[in-house]
Amino acid sequence: MPTRSELANALRALAIDAIEKSGSGHPGAPLGMANMAESLWRGFLKHNPADPGWVDRDRFVLSNGHASMLLYGLLHLAGYALSMDEIRRFRQMGSLTPGHPECDRTPGVDMSTGPLGQGIATAVGMALAERMLAAEFNRDGMNIVDHRTWVFLGDGCLMEGVSQEACSLAGTLGLGKLVALYDDNSISIDGRVNNWFADDTPARFEACGWRVLRDVDGLNGAAVDAAIREALAHEDRPTLICCKTVIGYGSPHKAGTAGAHGAPLGPEEAAQTRAALGWKHEPFVIPQEVYDAWDARPTGKKAQAAWNELFARYAEAWPELAAEFARRMKGELPASWPGAAEEAVRVLNAPAEGGKKIATRAAGKSVLDIIAPSLPELVGGSADLTGSVGTKFNGAVELAPGKFAANYIHYGVREFAMSTIMNGLALHGGFIPYGGTFLVFSDYCRNAIRLAALMKKRVIWVLTHDSIGVGEDGPTHQPVEQSAGLRLTPGVDVWRPCDGAESAVAWISAVERADGPSCLVMSRQGLARQERSAEQLALIRRGGYVLRDCAGMPEIVLISCGSEVELAVRAAEALEAKGRRARVVSMPCCEVFDRQEAAYREDVLPSAVRARVAVEAQAADWWWKYVGLDGRVVGMTTYGESAPAGELFPHFGFTVENVVRQAEEIL
């Protein structure tokens, strides 16, 4: 029977071998954290390698994602569908072992990690999801939701501000089934961290409401075992286990130095490290007895079978709840959804009383009021701007410490954490999360938005105060480049509706989109309702459509979205009065429009019509892809000013007269 040191050294050997073969990687963290990993994965982690998606498995997040070979070694040895051939192909094109873990690629990887701090912050969302689902579905001792979230993290994660935001909230909420193991080796890429990271981390976490276990010997499996058992004995608050380790453990010349961090050890040092560890096997060779000791499939099969039996009894006692839980975890929308979606469009397309102009943020709130009762999986929130962004629907139940049967989260002024926690809720399953802040502050959310797109997760950002129409708040609050930046992010759908009907469709499309995130960009100021036929109403779903047309082939096409659509329509009317044939194309979602078939796109934007003007009170450069070099863009090329919105639009050229002038110059 192999010793625990030998089992940990198997992880170290795989990391050394794969990194040397690839010629790149980070050997230091896997070498230092192997004993921590052996303790958790062989002694405590509830999972089944034969079914990586088992809904009541423990979640594991490698927040310091550069330690990816540690995780790949764990998955391989534990019995996941990750072969030695894939270990040999570490960091190669198309392999199941990319440089940093990717959840949509590698079996058993629960989250794509790489940007430091995102992993631990997202894990907070996973732990929160577990508590919320448990509060909603567990009955009379039948705890069908009962699992933990485990995180490995290092100094780099703790330096990133997002980790403090998320961990502060985790402590406030008392997420006691969240356990983080801190790889405390005092080294980062640039060297010893004491010159730039000298805060009392344990005291900081204690101040945030965490239980902290200090000075655990992270190179001693038994010591890690004892710390984990102590964490499991209490569920009143999350636990941070501070594991003292040595980066590059076993390397004769690089252990304890930054030299082991981000580059292969080199052939000679690798050979010496293997010898120092007493690992006598050839590269990529693992003895069968080591495989047998690591194999988690028998215990995993037993654990899942016990859960299956529990769920069968649960389904017999509460069949409707069981069916609802299964639906939620599959990510399927309820049978009532189509009717709710249809009702939202009908109501929001109707004229407002007295012809009142309605801000799309208010229209979005009205949509939520209609669809939320049909979507129990919908969980909203805001970064301390609930009243301004309109994210709290009628009947929403606010989450609070000890009150997890809820569907609305007050994140506080934590845009970074809100966005990563939303990703965690989506990754865990059972929820469609959305959260709101001002569009200009979406910059704080960008890492999480990008990761949601990479992971293809259904997460919805509600981003209001969409232009210089914010007015007196001035350029610090007036977005210019944000929508363009989001539109340039692959896999993100950015909806900027012009009125209630488009707001309804935007929300419906975001909910129905199961393969990626959506950003709903909403106005603060009231916008005029646009008249549409039933056919036009249906075409909103295509992302771009002809809102106002002329007789015959147009001479000029005006393209717009959001609050500027009304301006484009009035400009078209003015051009028509001058004998010009003008078409107005509303483009609420460029990404969806670009996915339409070529024939439809040609029908909306005829290639023969080269005279085109785009109008948006945001960054101008985005729109050249639609207007071409012969066209014009009426947009922003500077930051805004602090003044009433009614003065800002004329000042920056957002007038009928200017749009008409630009059109006439190219006709």
XYZ file of C-alpha atoms in Angstrom:
667
model
C 0.000 0.000 0.000
C 1.510 3.343 -1.019
C 2.117 5.925 1.665
C 0.288 9.228 1.625
C 3.536 10.932 0.664
C 3.816 8.647 -2.353
C 0.239 9.423 -3.347
C 0.917 13.149 -3.138
C 4.159 12.688 -5.054
C 2.197 11.075 -7.900
C 0.508 14.440 -8.339
C 3.879 16.182 -8.222
C 5.368 13.819 -10.799
C 2.493 14.291 -13.230
C 2.828 18.070 -12.920
C 6.588 17.962 -13.491
C 6.256 15.641 -16.485
C 3.430 17.485 -18.224
C 4.996 20.912 -17.749
C 8.395 19.751 -18.957
C 6.884 18.148 -22.052
C 4.820 21.235 -22.911
C 7.702 23.608 -22.294
C 5.482 25.936 -20.283
C 3.409 26.001 -17.135
C 3.554 26.598 -13.403
C 5.173 23.736 -11.471
C 5.553 25.553 -8.162
C 1.947 25.467 -6.978
C 1.247 21.781 -7.776
C 4.479 20.786 -6.026
C 3.588 22.818 -2.944
C -0.128 21.969 -2.753
C -0.036 18.237 -3.456
C -0.457 17.205 0.179
C -3.406 19.574 0.597
C -4.997 18.052 -2.504
C -4.381 14.493 -1.359
C -6.046 15.209 1.972
C -9.149 16.832 0.523
C -9.713 14.632 -2.508
C -9.052 11.280 -0.871
C -10.570 12.029 2.508
C -13.413 14.494 2.252
C -14.561 15.521 -1.239
C -17.983 14.143 -2.196
C -17.953 13.432 -5.925
C -18.395 10.693 -8.497
C -15.895 10.608 -11.369
C -18.327 8.457 -13.357
C -20.887 11.279 -13.266
C -19.122 14.674 -13.099
C -22.457 16.494 -13.249
C -24.114 14.795 -10.267
C -26.206 17.598 -8.796
C -25.405 16.972 -5.121
C -21.650 16.649 -5.557
C -19.309 18.926 -3.700
C -18.030 21.776 -5.852
C -14.283 22.281 -6.128
C -12.713 25.489 -7.433
C -9.006 25.926 -8.129
C -8.937 29.699 -7.739
C -5.202 29.840 -8.443
C -5.849 28.383 -11.882
C -2.209 28.458 -12.938
C -1.888 25.341 -10.740
C -3.933 23.535 -13.377
C -1.701 20.468 -13.508
C -2.564 19.815 -9.879
C -6.227 19.601 -10.853
C -5.600 17.578 -14.003
C -3.521 15.142 -11.992
C -6.310 14.834 -9.432
C -8.938 14.210 -12.112
C -6.780 11.638 -13.865
C -5.904 9.720 -10.722
C -9.423 9.875 -9.264
C -10.894 8.180 -12.324
C -12.413 10.957 -14.406
C -12.446 10.639 -18.204
C -9.057 12.338 -18.515
C -6.515 9.961 -19.986
C -2.738 9.941 -19.668
C -2.626 10.883 -23.345
C -4.426 14.109 -22.422
C -1.978 14.702 -19.557
C 0.824 14.345 -22.132
C -0.963 16.937 -24.292
C -0.951 19.601 -21.575
C -1.352 23.070 -23.098
C -1.635 21.720 -26.650
C -4.219 22.649 -29.270
C -7.534 20.896 -28.714
C -6.444 18.989 -25.600
C -8.579 18.412 -22.523
C -5.758 19.931 -20.465
C -5.534 23.613 -21.403
C -3.150 25.978 -19.625
C -5.820 27.031 -17.133
C -8.891 24.942 -16.235
C -11.934 25.286 -18.504
C -15.241 23.925 -17.312
C -16.715 23.439 -20.767
C -13.764 21.352 -21.889
C -12.446 19.100 -19.114
C -14.637 16.543 -17.292
C -14.741 17.323 -13.584
C -13.738 20.977 -13.835
C -16.473 23.034 -12.164
C -15.264 26.463 -13.247
C -12.902 28.120 -15.707
C -10.230 29.869 -13.632
C -7.257 32.021 -14.424
C -7.941 35.636 -13.453
C -6.942 35.557 -9.791
C -9.702 36.233 -7.285
C -12.467 35.201 -9.656
C -12.416 31.599 -8.450
C -12.905 32.243 -4.738
C -15.491 34.936 -5.478
C -17.421 32.637 -7.814
C -17.227 29.858 -5.240
C -19.104 32.164 -2.860
C -21.907 32.138 -5.435
C -21.826 28.341 -5.608
C -22.046 28.073 -1.823
C -24.880 30.598 -1.779
C -26.742 28.612 -4.434
C -26.481 25.478 -2.298
C -27.958 27.247 0.712
C -30.769 28.826 -1.325
C -31.748 25.574 -3.019
C -31.599 23.720 0.303
C -33.908 26.285 1.894
C -36.346 25.935 -0.982
C -36.390 22.169 -1.536
C -35.224 20.240 1.551
C -38.065 18.722 3.581
C -38.403 16.858 6.890
C -34.888 15.519 7.077
C -34.799 14.675 3.370
C -31.906 16.923 2.474
C -31.627 16.414 -1.251
C -29.389 19.508 -1.396
C -26.535 18.975 1.019
C -23.024 19.564 -0.270
C -20.015 21.798 0.207
C -17.954 24.179 -1.839
C -14.172 23.829 -1.561
C -11.638 26.329 -2.837
C -7.886 26.304 -3.234
C -6.391 29.790 -3.411
C -3.116 31.614 -3.016
C -1.661 35.009 -2.195
C -2.569 36.365 -5.616
C -6.270 35.642 -5.116
C -6.204 37.401 -1.753
C -4.530 40.493 -3.202
C -7.284 40.928 -5.790
C -10.035 43.185 -4.489
C -12.834 40.962 -5.771
C -11.902 38.297 -3.213
C -12.335 40.740 -0.340
C -15.717 41.903 -1.662
C -17.043 38.365 -2.049
C -15.559 36.939 1.137
C -16.917 39.857 3.148
C -20.423 39.036 1.912
C -19.876 35.293 2.501
C -19.007 36.008 6.112
C -21.987 38.315 6.543
C -24.334 35.647 5.185
C -22.731 32.873 7.222
C -22.054 30.482 4.340
C -20.815 27.720 6.603
C -20.482 25.069 3.893
C -17.798 27.089 2.131
C -14.242 26.034 2.983
C -11.181 27.702 1.481
C -7.674 26.268 1.748
C -5.043 28.988 1.437
C -1.708 28.022 -0.098
C 0.401 30.338 2.081
C 3.882 30.159 0.580
C 4.855 33.866 0.683
C 5.833 33.812 -3.015
C 4.310 35.379 -6.112
C 5.700 35.796 -9.620
C 7.793 38.831 -8.711
C 9.330 37.224 -5.639
C 8.677 37.218 -1.902
C 5.392 38.943 -1.164
C 6.335 40.635 2.098
C 7.189 43.876 0.291
C 3.711 44.177 -1.265
C 1.419 41.886 0.720
C 1.957 42.160 4.441
C -1.576 42.426 5.819
C -2.755 40.105 8.551
C -4.855 37.854 6.332
C -6.246 35.644 9.112
C -7.353 38.706 11.093
C -8.912 40.200 7.967
C -11.013 37.090 7.387
C -11.962 36.869 11.052
C -13.136 40.485 10.834
C -15.326 39.430 7.890
C -16.999 36.718 9.973
C -14.971 33.683 8.894
C -13.586 30.910 11.082
C -9.831 30.907 10.517
C -7.497 27.998 11.194
C -3.964 29.386 11.306
C -0.533 27.941 10.627
C -1.607 24.516 9.389
C 1.283 22.468 7.998
C 0.176 22.195 4.380
C 2.904 19.637 3.640
C 1.490 17.236 6.229
C -1.608 15.375 5.153
C -2.601 14.495 8.710
C -2.438 18.159 9.769
C -4.618 19.157 6.824
C -7.038 16.348 7.707
C -7.399 17.703 11.240
C -8.034 21.229 9.985
C -10.684 20.051 7.537
C -12.404 18.019 10.249
C -12.468 21.131 12.417
C -14.062 23.090 9.549
C -16.682 20.391 9.043
C -17.617 20.422 12.715
C -19.063 23.915 12.394
C -21.457 25.275 9.788
C -22.270 28.651 11.252
C -19.748 30.476 9.095
C -17.263 29.861 6.282
C -13.776 28.601 7.082
C -10.337 29.668 5.873
C -7.603 27.078 6.440
C -4.196 28.758 6.236
C -1.807 26.082 4.974
C 1.892 26.844 5.252
C 3.560 25.380 2.185
C 6.733 25.664 0.110
C 6.386 26.632 -3.531
C 8.189 24.133 -5.719
C 8.480 21.666 -2.824
C 11.120 19.025 -3.589
C 13.077 21.082 -6.106
C 16.664 21.262 -4.839
C 17.422 24.701 -6.285
C 14.050 26.347 -6.920
C 11.922 25.398 -3.907
C 10.806 28.437 -1.955
C 11.655 30.837 -4.790
C 9.820 32.613 -7.587
C 11.900 30.549 -9.992
C 9.451 27.688 -9.491
C 6.413 29.792 -10.300
C 5.838 30.305 -13.979
C 8.308 28.248 -15.974
C 9.307 24.581 -16.266
C 11.941 23.399 -13.844
C 14.163 22.347 -16.724
C 15.261 18.757 -17.508
C 18.114 18.607 -15.002
C 16.169 20.223 -12.133
C 13.121 18.085 -12.933
C 15.202 14.916 -12.686
C 16.743 16.078 -9.419
C 13.304 16.916 -8.014
C 11.967 13.484 -8.857
C 14.974 11.965 -7.110
C 14.569 14.216 -4.061
C 10.936 13.145 -3.771
C 11.917 9.495 -4.091
C 9.799 9.083 -7.222
C 11.589 6.353 -9.180
C 9.140 5.778 -12.019
C 9.533 6.888 -15.608
C 7.785 10.053 -16.799
C 4.017 9.613 -17.194
C 4.099 6.235 -15.443
C 1.882 5.690 -12.393
C 1.972 2.311 -10.593
C -1.305 0.459 -10.428
C -1.319 0.459 -6.627
C -1.198 4.279 -6.726
C -4.118 4.338 -9.145
C -6.044 1.967 -6.888
C -5.452 4.151 -3.822
C -6.603 7.272 -5.664
C -9.623 5.786 -7.439
C -12.715 7.659 -6.237
C -15.201 5.805 -8.404
C -16.248 3.158 -5.850
C -16.947 5.676 -3.053
C -18.467 8.088 -5.549
C -20.801 5.415 -6.894
C -21.869 4.559 -3.358
C -22.461 8.196 -2.407
C -24.515 8.898 -5.514
C -26.519 5.690 -5.078
C -27.408 6.765 -1.536
C -28.520 10.129 -2.867
C -30.536 8.494 -5.648
C -32.347 6.408 -3.055
C -32.997 9.523 -0.962
C -34.306 11.413 -3.980
C -36.607 8.519 -4.890
C -38.168 8.665 -1.416
C -38.368 12.434 -1.712
C -40.102 12.183 -5.100
C -42.625 9.783 -3.648
C -43.421 12.152 -0.777
C -43.289 15.396 -2.775
C -43.600 14.582 -6.472
C -44.191 18.148 -7.616
C -41.199 19.478 -5.718
C -39.031 16.677 -7.083
C -40.103 17.412 -10.658
C -39.456 21.118 -10.136
C -36.013 20.446 -8.687
C -35.102 18.195 -11.613
C -36.312 20.812 -14.103
C -34.368 23.571 -12.404
C -31.128 21.609 -12.296
C -31.468 20.726 -15.991
C -31.814 24.420 -16.841
C -35.147 23.920 -18.582
C -37.722 26.696 -18.594
C -41.145 25.954 -17.079
C -44.210 25.087 -19.132
C -45.771 28.418 -18.138
C -42.912 30.413 -19.639
C -44.227 30.935 -23.217
C -47.472 32.387 -21.885
C -45.654 34.749 -19.521
C -43.324 35.884 -22.311
C -46.249 36.543 -24.649
C -48.049 38.507 -21.939
C -44.968 40.638 -21.263
C -44.681 41.646 -24.912
C -48.405 42.384 -25.143
C -48.434 44.576 -22.046
C -45.202 46.410 -22.782
C -46.179 47.066 -26.392
C -49.385 48.811 -25.367
C -49.400 52.620 -25.343
C -48.743 54.171 -21.973
C -51.536 56.147 -20.381
C -51.618 59.633 -21.829
C -48.831 58.794 -24.274
C -46.306 59.075 -21.446
C -42.699 58.376 -22.259
C -41.311 55.440 -20.261
C -37.666 54.851 -19.371
C -36.542 51.393 -20.434
C -35.274 50.733 -16.893
C -38.894 51.197 -15.746
C -40.137 49.083 -18.639
C -37.683 46.360 -17.594
C -39.088 46.456 -14.066
C -42.584 45.976 -15.519
C -41.344 43.008 -17.547
C -39.891 41.438 -14.410
C -43.195 41.888 -12.582
C -44.880 39.818 -15.316
C -42.330 37.061 -15.901
C -40.926 36.522 -12.397
C -43.952 34.577 -11.063
C -43.383 32.036 -13.845
C -39.638 31.769 -13.172
C -38.909 30.591 -9.628
C -35.281 30.102 -10.688
C -34.919 33.833 -11.374
C -32.796 35.441 -8.668
C -32.086 39.151 -8.881
C -30.020 41.719 -7.121
C -28.173 44.975 -7.345
C -24.947 46.606 -6.257
C -26.744 48.973 -3.875
C -28.767 50.600 -6.655
C -32.033 48.693 -6.492
C -34.294 51.710 -6.811
C -32.264 53.218 -9.660
C -31.877 50.117 -11.810
C -35.355 48.648 -11.335
C -34.269 45.104 -10.586
C -36.570 44.263 -7.692
C -39.847 42.813 -8.939
C -43.143 42.805 -7.063
C -43.217 39.985 -4.538
C -39.443 39.504 -4.474
C -38.141 38.029 -1.224
C -34.942 39.576 0.082
C -32.078 37.341 1.123
C -30.534 37.931 4.558
C -28.341 36.022 7.024
C -30.206 32.836 7.916
C -32.952 33.640 5.401
C -31.999 31.783 2.239
C -35.488 31.032 0.909
C -35.264 34.177 -1.175
C -34.878 35.493 -4.715
C -33.392 38.955 -4.325
C -29.857 39.742 -3.129
C -28.566 43.048 -1.844
C -24.895 42.790 -2.777
C -23.920 46.137 -1.313
C -21.464 48.344 -3.183
C -19.716 45.312 -4.633
C -20.004 45.299 -8.420
C -17.009 42.950 -8.769
C -18.392 40.470 -6.249
C -21.973 40.718 -7.494
C -20.921 39.680 -10.971
C -18.736 36.777 -9.876
C -21.348 35.531 -7.401
C -23.906 35.615 -10.213
C -21.561 33.386 -12.226
C -21.366 31.031 -9.246
C -25.149 30.828 -9.004
C -25.345 29.969 -12.704
C -22.486 27.451 -12.568
C -24.024 25.648 -9.614
C -27.311 25.224 -11.437
C -30.909 25.783 -10.420
C -30.885 29.554 -10.941
C -31.012 32.227 -13.611
C -29.190 35.110 -11.936
C -29.385 38.765 -12.881
C -27.941 41.846 -11.260
C -27.998 45.556 -11.850
C -25.702 48.548 -11.775
C -25.097 51.617 -13.918
C -23.675 50.945 -17.385
C -20.624 53.097 -16.673
C -19.808 50.810 -13.731
C -19.976 47.690 -15.888
C -16.209 48.127 -16.110
C -16.115 46.619 -12.620
C -18.033 43.612 -13.922
C -15.992 42.962 -17.044
C -13.834 40.069 -15.829
C -16.924 38.201 -14.693
C -18.861 39.026 -17.873
C -15.951 37.733 -19.939
C -15.770 34.531 -17.891
C -19.542 34.021 -18.207
C -19.092 34.223 -21.968
C -16.125 31.838 -21.906
C -18.129 29.376 -19.815
C -21.302 29.883 -21.876
C -23.449 30.525 -18.812
C -26.894 32.160 -18.659
C -26.217 35.270 -16.593
C -27.975 38.606 -17.095
C -26.569 42.049 -16.338
C -29.020 44.955 -16.119
C -27.016 48.077 -16.944
C -28.939 51.327 -16.709
C -28.268 55.047 -17.181
C -27.166 54.211 -20.676
C -25.876 57.477 -22.159
C -25.157 61.157 -21.654
C -28.876 61.297 -20.849
C -27.761 60.837 -17.233
C -27.333 64.578 -17.319
C -26.026 66.493 -14.323
C -24.186 63.519 -12.870
C -21.548 64.322 -15.453
C -18.874 62.355 -17.300
C -18.005 60.070 -14.362
C -21.506 58.628 -14.684
C -22.068 59.022 -18.428
C -21.042 55.895 -20.342
C -19.293 56.315 -23.660
C -17.130 53.289 -24.419
C -18.889 50.655 -22.294
C -21.462 49.296 -24.762
C -18.873 49.106 -27.540
C -16.511 47.207 -25.273
C -19.231 44.769 -24.280
C -20.235 44.290 -27.922
C -16.634 43.440 -28.747
C -16.595 40.699 -26.109
C -17.183 37.347 -27.859
C -20.234 35.466 -26.702
C -22.001 38.419 -25.033
C -25.390 39.625 -26.281
C -25.863 43.342 -25.650
C -29.457 44.538 -25.838
C -30.180 48.285 -25.882
C -33.946 48.600 -26.339
C -35.669 51.744 -27.525
C -39.036 51.295 -25.753
C -41.202 48.927 -23.756
C -41.738 46.356 -26.482
C -38.037 46.021 -27.197
C -37.373 45.878 -23.442
C -39.740 42.916 -23.130
C -38.090 41.095 -26.013
C -34.644 41.828 -24.589
C -35.565 40.257 -21.266
C -37.238 37.269 -22.935
C -34.251 36.673 -25.207
C -31.821 36.864 -22.290
C -33.852 34.345 -20.281
C -34.177 31.968 -23.208
C -30.518 32.155 -24.147
C -28.994 29.126 -22.427
C -25.527 29.307 -23.998
C -24.190 32.634 -22.818
C -24.659 35.901 -20.935
C -26.672 38.951 -21.885
C -26.344 42.623 -20.984
C -29.522 44.714 -20.951
C -28.603 48.361 -21.439
C -31.470 50.532 -20.219
C -32.246 54.243 -20.200
C -32.798 56.562 -17.278
C -34.828 59.032 -19.342
C -38.305 58.426 -20.740
C -38.490 57.188 -24.339
C -41.337 57.409 -26.820
C -43.218 54.256 -27.769
C -42.657 53.231 -31.368
C -45.509 52.101 -33.594
C -45.114 48.617 -35.040
C -47.051 46.058 -36.980
C -47.425 42.550 -35.626
C -44.743 41.449 -38.082
C -42.338 44.114 -36.845
C -43.048 43.156 -33.253
C -42.019 39.584 -34.020
C -38.873 40.738 -35.802
C -37.434 42.395 -32.687
C -36.169 38.929 -31.703
C -33.858 39.064 -34.715
C -31.795 41.824 -33.113
C -32.294 44.321 -35.936
C -35.279 45.107 -38.131
C -36.881 47.777 -40.281
C -38.815 49.988 -37.914
C -39.831 52.684 -40.415
C -39.678 52.275 -44.157
C -40.278 54.209 -47.309
C -41.823 53.433 -50.682
C -39.433 51.464 -52.857
C -35.720 51.071 -52.307
C -34.417 53.540 -49.715
C -31.860 56.171 -50.658
C -30.489 56.258 -47.141
C -30.662 54.013 -44.080
C -30.604 55.415 -40.552
C -29.446 52.852 -37.984
C -29.949 53.367 -34.277
C -30.726 51.783 -30.940
C -31.938 52.729 -27.489
C -32.830 56.311 -26.716
C -31.657 57.548 -30.114
C -34.163 55.520 -32.160
C -36.777 58.216 -31.609
C -34.296 60.747 -32.988
C -33.626 58.609 -36.058
C -37.353 58.279 -36.764
C -37.841 62.055 -36.573
C -34.842 62.587 -38.852
C -36.322 60.141 -41.380
C -39.574 62.089 -41.303
C -37.660 65.298 -41.953
C -35.786 63.718 -44.852
C -39.043 62.392 -46.293
C -40.488 65.893 -46.140
C -37.568 66.929 -48.350
C -38.386 64.214 -50.894
C -35.839 61.647 -49.727
C -36.568 57.953 -49.242
C -35.300 57.080 -45.779
C -35.417 53.799 -43.865
C -34.953 53.472 -40.099
C -33.414 50.271 -38.767
C -33.705 49.657 -35.058
C -30.753 47.565 -33.870
C -31.452 46.607 -30.253
C -28.926 43.721 -30.338
C -26.165 43.711 -32.920
C -24.938 40.273 -31.901
C -28.306 38.637 -32.508
C -28.681 40.505 -35.806
C -25.247 39.349 -36.952
C -26.293 35.719 -36.321
C -29.220 35.981 -38.732
C -29.040 34.456 -42.176
C -27.395 36.529 -44.874
C -30.645 36.996 -46.800
C -32.363 38.603 -43.814
C -29.433 40.899 -43.091
C -29.361 41.936 -46.746
C -33.096 42.620 -46.667
C -32.700 44.917 -43.655
C -29.464 46.600 -44.772
C -29.373 46.405 -48.596
C -25.774 46.390 -49.796
C -26.783 48.595 -52.692
C -27.663 51.409 -50.282
C -24.289 52.838 -49.327
C -25.651 56.024 -47.813
C -26.013 55.084 -44.151
C -25.981 57.025 -40.891
C -25.737 55.398 -37.458
C -26.923 57.291 -34.393
C -25.998 56.374 -30.804
C -25.097 58.619 -27.875
C -22.149 56.378 -27.093
C -18.837 55.547 -28.756
C -18.999 56.293 -32.462
C -16.377 53.860 -33.710
C -18.456 50.737 -33.103
C -20.875 51.572 -35.899
C -18.505 51.731 -38.875
C -19.054 47.989 -39.402
C -22.612 48.804 -40.506
C -22.261 52.169 -42.248
C -19.009 51.525 -44.154
C -16.501 54.110 -45.210
C -19.147 55.942 -47.229
C -21.383 56.378 -44.216
C -21.500 58.626 -41.181
C -21.794 58.080 -37.454
C -23.429 60.525 -35.085
C -21.908 59.405 -31.807
C -19.545 60.290 -28.998
C -15.828 60.820 -29.529
C -15.247 62.539 -26.181
C -16.518 62.213 -22.640
C -19.702 64.022 -21.670
C -20.384 67.058 -19.539
C -22.319 67.868 -16.390
C -25.494 69.577 -17.531
C -29.202 68.836 -17.929
C -29.799 66.073 -20.459
C -31.876 68.410 -22.609
C -28.798 70.573 -23.100
C -26.341 67.741 -23.576
C -27.923 66.114 -26.602
C -27.878 69.279 -28.765
C -24.390 70.124 -27.507
C -23.023 66.811 -28.753
C -24.940 66.828 -32.025
C -27.838 64.519 -31.214
C -30.468 66.583 -33.020
C -32.741 66.023 -35.985
C -30.992 68.835 -37.803
C -27.546 67.293 -37.430
C -28.667 63.811 -38.432
C -30.398 65.251 -41.508
C -27.292 67.294 -42.358
C -25.061 64.221 -42.092
C -27.467 62.270 -44.285
C -27.679 64.945 -46.942
C -23.897 65.238 -47.139
C -23.592 61.630 -48.270
C -26.675 61.470 -50.488
